[in-house]
PDB file of C-alpha atoms in Angstrom:
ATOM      1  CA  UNK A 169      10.811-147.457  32.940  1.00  0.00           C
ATOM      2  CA  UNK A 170      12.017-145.824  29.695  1.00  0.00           C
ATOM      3  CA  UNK A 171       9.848-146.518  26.194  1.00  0.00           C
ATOM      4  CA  UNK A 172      12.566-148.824  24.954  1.00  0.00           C
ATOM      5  CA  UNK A 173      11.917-151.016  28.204  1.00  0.00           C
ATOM      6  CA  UNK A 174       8.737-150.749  28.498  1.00  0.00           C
ATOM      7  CA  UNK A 175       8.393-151.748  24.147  1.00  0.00           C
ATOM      8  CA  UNK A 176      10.717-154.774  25.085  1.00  0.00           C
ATOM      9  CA  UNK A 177       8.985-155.609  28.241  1.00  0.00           C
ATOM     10  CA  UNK A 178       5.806-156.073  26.332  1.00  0.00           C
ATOM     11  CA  UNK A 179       7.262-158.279  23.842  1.00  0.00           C
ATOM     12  CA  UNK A 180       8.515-160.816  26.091  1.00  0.00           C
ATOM     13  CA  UNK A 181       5.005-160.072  28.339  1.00  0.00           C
ATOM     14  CA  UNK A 182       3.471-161.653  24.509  1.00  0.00           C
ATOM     15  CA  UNK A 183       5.846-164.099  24.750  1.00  0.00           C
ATOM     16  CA  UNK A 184       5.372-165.566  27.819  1.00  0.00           C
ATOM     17  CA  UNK A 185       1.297-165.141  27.469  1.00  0.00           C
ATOM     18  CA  UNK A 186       1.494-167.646  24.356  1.00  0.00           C
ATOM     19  CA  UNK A 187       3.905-170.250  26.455  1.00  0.00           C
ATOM     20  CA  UNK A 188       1.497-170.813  29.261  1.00  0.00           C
ATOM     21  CA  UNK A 189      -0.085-174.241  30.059  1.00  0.00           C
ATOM     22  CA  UNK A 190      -3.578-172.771  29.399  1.00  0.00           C
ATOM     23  CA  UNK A 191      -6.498-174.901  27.251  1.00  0.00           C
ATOM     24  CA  UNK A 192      -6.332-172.826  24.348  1.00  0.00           C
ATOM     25  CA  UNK A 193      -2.691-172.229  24.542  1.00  0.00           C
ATOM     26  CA  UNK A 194      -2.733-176.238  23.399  1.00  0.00           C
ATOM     27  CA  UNK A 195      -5.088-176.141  20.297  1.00  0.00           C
ATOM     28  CA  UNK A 196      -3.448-176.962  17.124  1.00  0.00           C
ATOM     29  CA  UNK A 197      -1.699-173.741  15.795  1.00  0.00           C
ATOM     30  CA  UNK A 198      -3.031-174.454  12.300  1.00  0.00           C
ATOM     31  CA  UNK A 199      -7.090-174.408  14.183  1.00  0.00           C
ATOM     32  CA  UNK A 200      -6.343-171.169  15.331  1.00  0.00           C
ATOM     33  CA  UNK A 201      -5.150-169.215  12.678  1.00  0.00           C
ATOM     34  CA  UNK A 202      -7.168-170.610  10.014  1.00  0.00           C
ATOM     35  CA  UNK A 203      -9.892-169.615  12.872  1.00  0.00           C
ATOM     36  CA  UNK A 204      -9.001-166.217  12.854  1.00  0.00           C
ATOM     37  CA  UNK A 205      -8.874-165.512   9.231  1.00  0.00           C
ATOM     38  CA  UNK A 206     -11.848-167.032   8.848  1.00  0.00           C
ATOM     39  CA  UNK A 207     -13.192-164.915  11.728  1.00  0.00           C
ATOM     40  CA  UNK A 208     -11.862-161.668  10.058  1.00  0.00           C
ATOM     41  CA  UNK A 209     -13.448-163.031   6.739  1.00  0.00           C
ATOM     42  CA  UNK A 210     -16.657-163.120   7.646  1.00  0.00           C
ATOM     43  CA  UNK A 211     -16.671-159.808  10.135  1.00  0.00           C
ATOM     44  CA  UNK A 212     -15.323-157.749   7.391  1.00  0.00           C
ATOM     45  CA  UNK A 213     -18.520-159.033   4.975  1.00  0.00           C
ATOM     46  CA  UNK A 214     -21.085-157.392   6.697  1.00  0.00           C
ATOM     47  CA  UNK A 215     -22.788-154.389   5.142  1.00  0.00           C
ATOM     48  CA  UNK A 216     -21.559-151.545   5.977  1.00  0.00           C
ATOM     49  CA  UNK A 217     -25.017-150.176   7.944  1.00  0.00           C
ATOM     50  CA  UNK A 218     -25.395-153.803   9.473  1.00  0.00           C
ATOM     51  CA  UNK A 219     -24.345-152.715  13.325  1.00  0.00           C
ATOM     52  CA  UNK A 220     -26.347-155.379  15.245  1.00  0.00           C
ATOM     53  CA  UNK A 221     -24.668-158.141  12.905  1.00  0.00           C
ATOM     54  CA  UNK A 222     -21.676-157.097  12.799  1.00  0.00           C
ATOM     55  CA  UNK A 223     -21.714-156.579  17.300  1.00  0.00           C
ATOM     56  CA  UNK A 224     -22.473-160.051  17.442  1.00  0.00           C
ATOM     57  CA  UNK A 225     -19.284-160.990  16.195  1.00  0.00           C
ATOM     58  CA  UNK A 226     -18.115-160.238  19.649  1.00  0.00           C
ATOM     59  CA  UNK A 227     -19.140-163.433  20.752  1.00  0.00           C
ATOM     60  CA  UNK A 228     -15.949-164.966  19.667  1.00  0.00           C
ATOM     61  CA  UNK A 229     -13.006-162.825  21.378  1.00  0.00           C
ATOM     62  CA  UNK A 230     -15.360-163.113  24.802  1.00  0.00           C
ATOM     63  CA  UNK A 231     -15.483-166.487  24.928  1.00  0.00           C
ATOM     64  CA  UNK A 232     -11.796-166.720  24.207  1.00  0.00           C
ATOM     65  CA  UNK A 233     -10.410-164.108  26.484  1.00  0.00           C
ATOM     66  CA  UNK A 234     -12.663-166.124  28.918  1.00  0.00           C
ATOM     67  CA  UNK A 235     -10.934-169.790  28.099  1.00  0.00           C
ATOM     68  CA  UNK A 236      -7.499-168.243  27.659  1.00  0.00           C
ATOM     69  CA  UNK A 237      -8.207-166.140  31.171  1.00  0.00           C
ATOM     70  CA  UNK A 238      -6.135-163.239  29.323  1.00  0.00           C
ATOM     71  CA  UNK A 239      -6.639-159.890  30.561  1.00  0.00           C
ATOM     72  CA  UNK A 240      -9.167-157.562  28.723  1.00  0.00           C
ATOM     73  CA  UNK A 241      -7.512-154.361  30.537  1.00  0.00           C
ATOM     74  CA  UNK A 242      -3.476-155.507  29.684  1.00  0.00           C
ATOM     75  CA  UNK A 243      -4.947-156.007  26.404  1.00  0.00           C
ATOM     76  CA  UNK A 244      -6.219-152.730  25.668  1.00  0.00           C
ATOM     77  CA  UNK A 245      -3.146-151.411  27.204  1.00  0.00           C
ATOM     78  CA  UNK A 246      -1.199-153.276  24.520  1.00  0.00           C
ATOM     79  CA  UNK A 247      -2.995-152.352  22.088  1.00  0.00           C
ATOM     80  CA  UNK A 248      -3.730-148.791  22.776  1.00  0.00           C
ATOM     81  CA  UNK A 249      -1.730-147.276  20.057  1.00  0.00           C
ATOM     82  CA  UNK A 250      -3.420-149.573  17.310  1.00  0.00           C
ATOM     83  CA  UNK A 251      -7.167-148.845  18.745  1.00  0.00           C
ATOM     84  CA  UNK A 252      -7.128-145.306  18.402  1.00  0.00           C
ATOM     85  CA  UNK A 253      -5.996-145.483  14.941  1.00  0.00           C
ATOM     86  CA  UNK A 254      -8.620-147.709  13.918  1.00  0.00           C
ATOM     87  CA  UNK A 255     -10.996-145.761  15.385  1.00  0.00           C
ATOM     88  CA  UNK A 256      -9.813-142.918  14.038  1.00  0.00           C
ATOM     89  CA  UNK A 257     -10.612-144.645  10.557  1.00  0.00           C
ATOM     90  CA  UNK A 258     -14.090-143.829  10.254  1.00  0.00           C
ATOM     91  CA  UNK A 259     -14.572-140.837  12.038  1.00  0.00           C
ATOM     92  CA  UNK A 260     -14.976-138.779   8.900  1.00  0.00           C
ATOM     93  CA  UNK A 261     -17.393-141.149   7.631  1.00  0.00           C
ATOM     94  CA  UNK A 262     -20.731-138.902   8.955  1.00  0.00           C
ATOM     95  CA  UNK A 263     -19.336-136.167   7.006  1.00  0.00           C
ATOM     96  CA  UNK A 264     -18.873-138.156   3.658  1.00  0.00           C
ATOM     97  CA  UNK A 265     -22.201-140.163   3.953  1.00  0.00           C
ATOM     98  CA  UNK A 266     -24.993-137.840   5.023  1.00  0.00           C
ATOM     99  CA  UNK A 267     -28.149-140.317   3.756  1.00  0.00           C
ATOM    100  CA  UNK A 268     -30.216-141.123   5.885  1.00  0.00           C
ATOM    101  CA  UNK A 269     -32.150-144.531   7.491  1.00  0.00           C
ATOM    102  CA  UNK A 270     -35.278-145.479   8.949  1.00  0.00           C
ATOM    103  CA  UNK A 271     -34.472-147.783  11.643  1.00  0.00           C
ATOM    104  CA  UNK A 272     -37.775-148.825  13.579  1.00  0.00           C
ATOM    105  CA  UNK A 273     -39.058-145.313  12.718  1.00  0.00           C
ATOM    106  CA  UNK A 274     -36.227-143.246  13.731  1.00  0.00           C
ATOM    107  CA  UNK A 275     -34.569-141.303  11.274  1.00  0.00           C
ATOM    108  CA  UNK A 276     -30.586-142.176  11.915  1.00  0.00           C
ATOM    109  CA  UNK A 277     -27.501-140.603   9.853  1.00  0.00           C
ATOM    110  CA  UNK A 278     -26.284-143.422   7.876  1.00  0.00           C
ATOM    111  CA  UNK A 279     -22.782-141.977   7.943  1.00  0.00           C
ATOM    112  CA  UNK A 280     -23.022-142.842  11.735  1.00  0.00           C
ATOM    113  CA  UNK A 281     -24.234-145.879  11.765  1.00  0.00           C
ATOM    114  CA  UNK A 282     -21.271-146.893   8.909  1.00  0.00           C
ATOM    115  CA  UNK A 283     -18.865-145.401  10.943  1.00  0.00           C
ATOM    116  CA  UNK A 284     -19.932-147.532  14.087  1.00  0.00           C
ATOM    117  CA  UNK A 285     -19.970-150.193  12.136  1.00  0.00           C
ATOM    118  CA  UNK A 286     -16.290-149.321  10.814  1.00  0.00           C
ATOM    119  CA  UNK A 287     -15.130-148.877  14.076  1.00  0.00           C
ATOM    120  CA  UNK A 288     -16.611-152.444  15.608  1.00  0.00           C
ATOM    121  CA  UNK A 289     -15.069-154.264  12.562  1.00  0.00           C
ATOM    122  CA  UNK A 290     -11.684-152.425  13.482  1.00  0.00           C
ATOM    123  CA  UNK A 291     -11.826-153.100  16.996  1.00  0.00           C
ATOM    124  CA  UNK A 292     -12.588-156.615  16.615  1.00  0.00           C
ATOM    125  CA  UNK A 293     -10.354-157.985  14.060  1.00  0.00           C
ATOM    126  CA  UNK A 294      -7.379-156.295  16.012  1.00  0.00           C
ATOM    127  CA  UNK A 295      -8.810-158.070  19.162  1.00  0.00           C
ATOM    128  CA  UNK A 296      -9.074-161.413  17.193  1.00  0.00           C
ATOM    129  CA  UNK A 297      -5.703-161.285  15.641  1.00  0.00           C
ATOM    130  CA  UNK A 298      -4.318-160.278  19.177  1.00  0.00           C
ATOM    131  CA  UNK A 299      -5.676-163.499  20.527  1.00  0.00           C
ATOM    132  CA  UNK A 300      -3.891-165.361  18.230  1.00  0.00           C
ATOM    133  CA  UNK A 301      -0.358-163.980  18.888  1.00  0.00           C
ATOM    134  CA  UNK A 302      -1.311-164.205  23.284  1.00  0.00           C
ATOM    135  CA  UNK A 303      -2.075-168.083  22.665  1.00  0.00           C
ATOM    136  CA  UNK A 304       0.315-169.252  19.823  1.00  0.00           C
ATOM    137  CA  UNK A 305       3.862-168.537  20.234  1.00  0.00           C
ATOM    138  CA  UNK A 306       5.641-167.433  17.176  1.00  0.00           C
ATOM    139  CA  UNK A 307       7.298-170.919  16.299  1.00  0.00           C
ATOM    140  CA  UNK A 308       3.644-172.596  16.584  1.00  0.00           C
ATOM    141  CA  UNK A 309       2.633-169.572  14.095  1.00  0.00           C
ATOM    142  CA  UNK A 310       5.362-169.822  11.580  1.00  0.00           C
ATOM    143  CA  UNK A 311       5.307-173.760  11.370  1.00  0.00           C
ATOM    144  CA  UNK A 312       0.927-173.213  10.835  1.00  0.00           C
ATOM    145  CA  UNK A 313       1.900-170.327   7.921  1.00  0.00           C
ATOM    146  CA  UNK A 314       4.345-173.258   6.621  1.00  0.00           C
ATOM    147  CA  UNK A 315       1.152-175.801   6.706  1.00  0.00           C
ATOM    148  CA  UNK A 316      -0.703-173.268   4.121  1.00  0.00           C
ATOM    149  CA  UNK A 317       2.086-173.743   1.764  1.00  0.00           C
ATOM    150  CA  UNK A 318       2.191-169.938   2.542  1.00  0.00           C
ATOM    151  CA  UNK A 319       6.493-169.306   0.923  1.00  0.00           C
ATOM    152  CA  UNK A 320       9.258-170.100   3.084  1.00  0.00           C
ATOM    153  CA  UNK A 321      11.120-166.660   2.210  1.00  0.00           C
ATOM    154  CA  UNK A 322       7.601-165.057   3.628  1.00  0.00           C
ATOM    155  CA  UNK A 323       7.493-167.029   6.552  1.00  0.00           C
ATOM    156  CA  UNK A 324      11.534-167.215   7.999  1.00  0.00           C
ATOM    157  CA  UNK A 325      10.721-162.864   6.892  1.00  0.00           C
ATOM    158  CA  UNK A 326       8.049-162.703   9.498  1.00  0.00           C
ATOM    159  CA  UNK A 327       9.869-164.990  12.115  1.00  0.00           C
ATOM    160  CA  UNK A 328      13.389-163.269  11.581  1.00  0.00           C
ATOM    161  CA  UNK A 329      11.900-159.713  11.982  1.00  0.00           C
ATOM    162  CA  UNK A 330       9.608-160.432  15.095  1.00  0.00           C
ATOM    163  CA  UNK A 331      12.995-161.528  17.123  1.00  0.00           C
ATOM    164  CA  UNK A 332      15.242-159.065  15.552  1.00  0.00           C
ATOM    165  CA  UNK A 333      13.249-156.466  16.572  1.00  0.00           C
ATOM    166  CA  UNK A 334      13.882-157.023  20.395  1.00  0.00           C
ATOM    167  CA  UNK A 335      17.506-157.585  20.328  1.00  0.00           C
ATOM    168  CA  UNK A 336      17.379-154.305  17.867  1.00  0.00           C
ATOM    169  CA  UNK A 337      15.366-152.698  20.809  1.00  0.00           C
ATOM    170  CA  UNK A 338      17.898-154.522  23.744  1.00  0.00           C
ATOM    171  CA  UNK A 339      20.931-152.907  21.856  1.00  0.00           C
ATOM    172  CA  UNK A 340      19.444-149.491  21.521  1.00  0.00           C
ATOM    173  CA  UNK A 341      18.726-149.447  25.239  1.00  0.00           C
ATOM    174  CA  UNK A 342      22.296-150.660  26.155  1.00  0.00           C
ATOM    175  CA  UNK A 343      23.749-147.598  23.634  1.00  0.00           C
ATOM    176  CA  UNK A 344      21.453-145.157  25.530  1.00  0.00           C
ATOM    177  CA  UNK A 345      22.157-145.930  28.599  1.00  0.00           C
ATOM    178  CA  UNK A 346      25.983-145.861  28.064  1.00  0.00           C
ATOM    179  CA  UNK A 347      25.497-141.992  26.377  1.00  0.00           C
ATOM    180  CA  UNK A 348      23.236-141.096  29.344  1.00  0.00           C
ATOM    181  CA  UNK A 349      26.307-142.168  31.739  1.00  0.00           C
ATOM    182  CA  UNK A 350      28.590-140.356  30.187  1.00  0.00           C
ATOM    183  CA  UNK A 351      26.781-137.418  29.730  1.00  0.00           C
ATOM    184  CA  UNK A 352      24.521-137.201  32.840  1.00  0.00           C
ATOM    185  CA  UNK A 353      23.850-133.528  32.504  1.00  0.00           C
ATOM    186  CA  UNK A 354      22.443-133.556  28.989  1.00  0.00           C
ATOM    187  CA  UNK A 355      19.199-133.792  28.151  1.00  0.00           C
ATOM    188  CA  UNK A 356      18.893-136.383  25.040  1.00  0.00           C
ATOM    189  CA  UNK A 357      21.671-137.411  22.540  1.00  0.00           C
ATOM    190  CA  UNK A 358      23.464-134.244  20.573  1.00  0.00           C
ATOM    191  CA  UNK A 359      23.357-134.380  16.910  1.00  0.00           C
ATOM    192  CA  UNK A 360      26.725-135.098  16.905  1.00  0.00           C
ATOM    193  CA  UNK A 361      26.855-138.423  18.184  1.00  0.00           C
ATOM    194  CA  UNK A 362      23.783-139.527  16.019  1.00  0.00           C
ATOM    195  CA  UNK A 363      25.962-140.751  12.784  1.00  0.00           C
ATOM    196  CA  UNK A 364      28.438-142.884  15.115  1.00  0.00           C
ATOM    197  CA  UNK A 365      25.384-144.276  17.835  1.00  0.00           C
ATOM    198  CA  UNK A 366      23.705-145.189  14.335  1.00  0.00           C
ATOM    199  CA  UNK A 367      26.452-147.205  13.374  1.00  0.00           C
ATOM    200  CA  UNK A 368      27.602-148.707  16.344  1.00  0.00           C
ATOM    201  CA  UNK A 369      23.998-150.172  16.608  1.00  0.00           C
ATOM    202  CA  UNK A 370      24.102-151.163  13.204  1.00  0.00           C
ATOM    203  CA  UNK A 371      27.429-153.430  14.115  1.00  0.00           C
ATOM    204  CA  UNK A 372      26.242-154.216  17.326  1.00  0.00           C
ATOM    205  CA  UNK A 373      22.598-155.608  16.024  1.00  0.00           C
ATOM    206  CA  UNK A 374      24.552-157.675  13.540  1.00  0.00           C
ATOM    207  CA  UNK A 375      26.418-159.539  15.934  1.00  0.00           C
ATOM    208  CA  UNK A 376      23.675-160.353  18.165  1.00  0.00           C
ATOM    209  CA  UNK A 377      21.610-161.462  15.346  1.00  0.00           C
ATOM    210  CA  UNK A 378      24.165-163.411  14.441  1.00  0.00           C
ATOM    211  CA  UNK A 379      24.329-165.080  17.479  1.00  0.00           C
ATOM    212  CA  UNK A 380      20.302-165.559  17.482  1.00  0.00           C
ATOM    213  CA  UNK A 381      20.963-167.440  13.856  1.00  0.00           C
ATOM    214  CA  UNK A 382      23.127-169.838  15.672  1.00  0.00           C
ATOM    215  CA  UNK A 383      21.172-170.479  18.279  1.00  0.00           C
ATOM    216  CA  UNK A 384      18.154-170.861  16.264  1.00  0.00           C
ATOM    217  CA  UNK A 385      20.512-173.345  14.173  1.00  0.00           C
ATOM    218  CA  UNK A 386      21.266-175.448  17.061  1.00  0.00           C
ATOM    219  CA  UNK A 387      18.030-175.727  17.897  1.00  0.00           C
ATOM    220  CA  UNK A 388      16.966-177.485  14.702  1.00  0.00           C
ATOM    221  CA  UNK A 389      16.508-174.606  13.267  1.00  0.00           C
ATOM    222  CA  UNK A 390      16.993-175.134   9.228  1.00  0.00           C
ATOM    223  CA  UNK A 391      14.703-172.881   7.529  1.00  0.00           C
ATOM    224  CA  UNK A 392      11.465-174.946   7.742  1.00  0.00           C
ATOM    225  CA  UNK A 393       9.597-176.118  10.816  1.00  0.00           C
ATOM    226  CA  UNK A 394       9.719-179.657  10.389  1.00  0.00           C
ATOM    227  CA  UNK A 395      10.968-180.492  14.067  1.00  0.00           C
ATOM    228  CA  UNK A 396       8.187-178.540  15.736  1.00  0.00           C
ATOM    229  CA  UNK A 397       5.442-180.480  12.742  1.00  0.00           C
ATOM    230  CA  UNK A 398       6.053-183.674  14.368  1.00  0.00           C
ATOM    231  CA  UNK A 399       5.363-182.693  17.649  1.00  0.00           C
ATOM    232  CA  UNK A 400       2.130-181.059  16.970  1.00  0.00           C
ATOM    233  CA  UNK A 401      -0.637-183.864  16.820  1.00  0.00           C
ATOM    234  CA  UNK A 402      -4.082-183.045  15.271  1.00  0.00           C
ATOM    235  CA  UNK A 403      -6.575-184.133  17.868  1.00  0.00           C
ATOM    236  CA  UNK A 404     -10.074-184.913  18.125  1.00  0.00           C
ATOM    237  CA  UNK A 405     -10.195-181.794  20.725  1.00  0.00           C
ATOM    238  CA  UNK A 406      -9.055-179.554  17.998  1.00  0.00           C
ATOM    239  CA  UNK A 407     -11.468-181.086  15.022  1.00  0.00           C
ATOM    240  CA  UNK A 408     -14.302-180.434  17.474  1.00  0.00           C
ATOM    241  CA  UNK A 409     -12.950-176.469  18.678  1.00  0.00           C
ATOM    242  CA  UNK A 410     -12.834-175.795  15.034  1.00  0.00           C
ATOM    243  CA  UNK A 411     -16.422-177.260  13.873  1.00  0.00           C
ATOM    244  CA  UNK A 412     -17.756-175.819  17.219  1.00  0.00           C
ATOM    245  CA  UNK A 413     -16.717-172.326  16.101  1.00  0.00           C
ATOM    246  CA  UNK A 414     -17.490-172.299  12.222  1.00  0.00           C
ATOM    247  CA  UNK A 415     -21.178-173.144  13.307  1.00  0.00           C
ATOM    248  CA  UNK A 416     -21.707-170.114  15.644  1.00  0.00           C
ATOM    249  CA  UNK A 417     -19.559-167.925  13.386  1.00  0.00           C
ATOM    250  CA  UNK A 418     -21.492-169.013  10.485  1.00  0.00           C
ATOM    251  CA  UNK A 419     -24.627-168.620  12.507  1.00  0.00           C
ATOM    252  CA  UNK A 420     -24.138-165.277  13.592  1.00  0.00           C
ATOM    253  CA  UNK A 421     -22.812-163.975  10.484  1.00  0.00           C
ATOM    254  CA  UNK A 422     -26.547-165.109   8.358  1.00  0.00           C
ATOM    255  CA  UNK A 423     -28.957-164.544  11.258  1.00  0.00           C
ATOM    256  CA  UNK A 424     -29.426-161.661  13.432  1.00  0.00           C
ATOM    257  CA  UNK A 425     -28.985-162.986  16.723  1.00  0.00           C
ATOM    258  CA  UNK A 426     -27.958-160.050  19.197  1.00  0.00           C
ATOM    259  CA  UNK A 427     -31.844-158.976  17.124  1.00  0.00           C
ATOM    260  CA  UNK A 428     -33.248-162.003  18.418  1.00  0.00           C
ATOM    261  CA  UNK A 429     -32.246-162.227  21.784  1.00  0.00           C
ATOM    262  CA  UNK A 430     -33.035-158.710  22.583  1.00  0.00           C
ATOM    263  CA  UNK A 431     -36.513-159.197  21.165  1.00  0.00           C
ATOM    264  CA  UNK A 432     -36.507-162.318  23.503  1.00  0.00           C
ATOM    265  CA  UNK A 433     -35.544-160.254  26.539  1.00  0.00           C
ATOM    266  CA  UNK A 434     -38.210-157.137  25.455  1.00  0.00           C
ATOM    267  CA  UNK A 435     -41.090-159.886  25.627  1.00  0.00           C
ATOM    268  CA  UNK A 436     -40.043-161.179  29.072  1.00  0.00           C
ATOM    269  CA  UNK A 437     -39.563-157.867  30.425  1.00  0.00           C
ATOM    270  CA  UNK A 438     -42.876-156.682  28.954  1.00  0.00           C
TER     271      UNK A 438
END
């Protein structure tokens, strides 16, 4: 599978993930985005030598992969171009910071524990925000950005770009694969053909997206999300997922608990 098929293959993999009949799949869209910013939020808050705080944060994408029984290995495959990056963000953070702390008597490089700490709030906040996409579909997520009075240019932006991009990626493969046919024997496209590939996409992208737009338009589609707000109802379910979260979020974000429980398990092991 080429990286054009495999890129659209994982799109409509997303796709399909946020569509299923699963628990969390049916929370109000709203609930789970407001959720996750909230869950970024408060991650991103803790100090910046906090690493026991800021690992118990992880409390919230395991119980959710769990509920959502969403693979945690697809998931890294997904995401295995965005990990590295992140990780990559702190790695020159021992050479910046070279103080030093006194945790429990051992003398530790603060520039590693801050790039640890870096690194989980990376790791995590991608994790959380790819929860939200693999149990809201993009509609769901638009008409919840609409609810926040967030601007409808923003909004139809985001929605417009996140389907153009795989009928951008569908006509590219079709154009390849007509060049490779006709030039079996040639390894990649010559520089010739570049300008007139370029622009044959171009024309070819508009029409499709053109025929998205309609589709979109006979679907009720009319620049707002008011067809798909009446059919989401704010339940009791939802209320009680949202309060249920902001306590243990809240909860681990002012207390150390992973601290606590460890010292728990120390004094029964002892």
């Amino acid at each position: 599978m080429s990286k054009i098929n495999n890129a659209i293959h994982e799109i409509h993999q997303i796709d399909t993930l946020s569509l299923r009949n699963q628990w969390v799949n049916q929370i109000h869209p709203l609930v789970k985005l407001v959720l996750t910013i909230i869950y970024i939020v408060l991650l991103v808050s803790f100090h910046k030598y906090d690493v026991a705080g800021t690992a118990g944060m992880m409390v919230y994408p395991i119980v959710v992969f769990i509920l959502a029984e969403l693979s945690f290995t697809d998931c890294l495959k997904r995401l295995k171009v965005v990990l590295p990056l992140v990780c990559f963000i702190g790695i020159l953070n021992p050479f910046f910071d070279k103080n030093y702390i006194i945790v429990s008597g051992i003398r530790v490089s603060a520039g590693v524990l801050s790039m640890i700490t870096l690194i989980i709030k990376g790791v995590f906040s991608v994790l959380a925000s790819y929860l939200l996409i693999a149990t809201t579909s993009v509609d769901k997520l638009c008409c919840a950005l609409r609810m926040l009075h967030i601007p409808r240019a923003i909004v139809t932006q985001f929605m417009l770009m996140y389907r153009y991009i795989s009928v951008l990626l569908e006509e590219t493969e079709r154009i390849t694969q007509a060049y490779v046919l006709r030039a079996p024997h040639q390894k990649g496209i010559h520089f010739k053909a570049w300008g007139s590939l370029v622009g044959q996409l171009l024309l070819r992208s508009m029409d499709r997206a053109n025929e998205v737009y309609d589709s979109m338009r006979l679907r009720g589609y009319q620049g707002d999300y008011g067809y798909l707000r009446n059919s989401l109802i704010f339940r009791w379910s939802d209320a009680l997922y949202f309060l249920f979260w902001i306590g243990i979020l809240v909860l681990f974000r002012l207390f150390p608990v992973i601290l606590v429980i460890g010292n728990l398990i120390g004094g029964f092991l002892i």
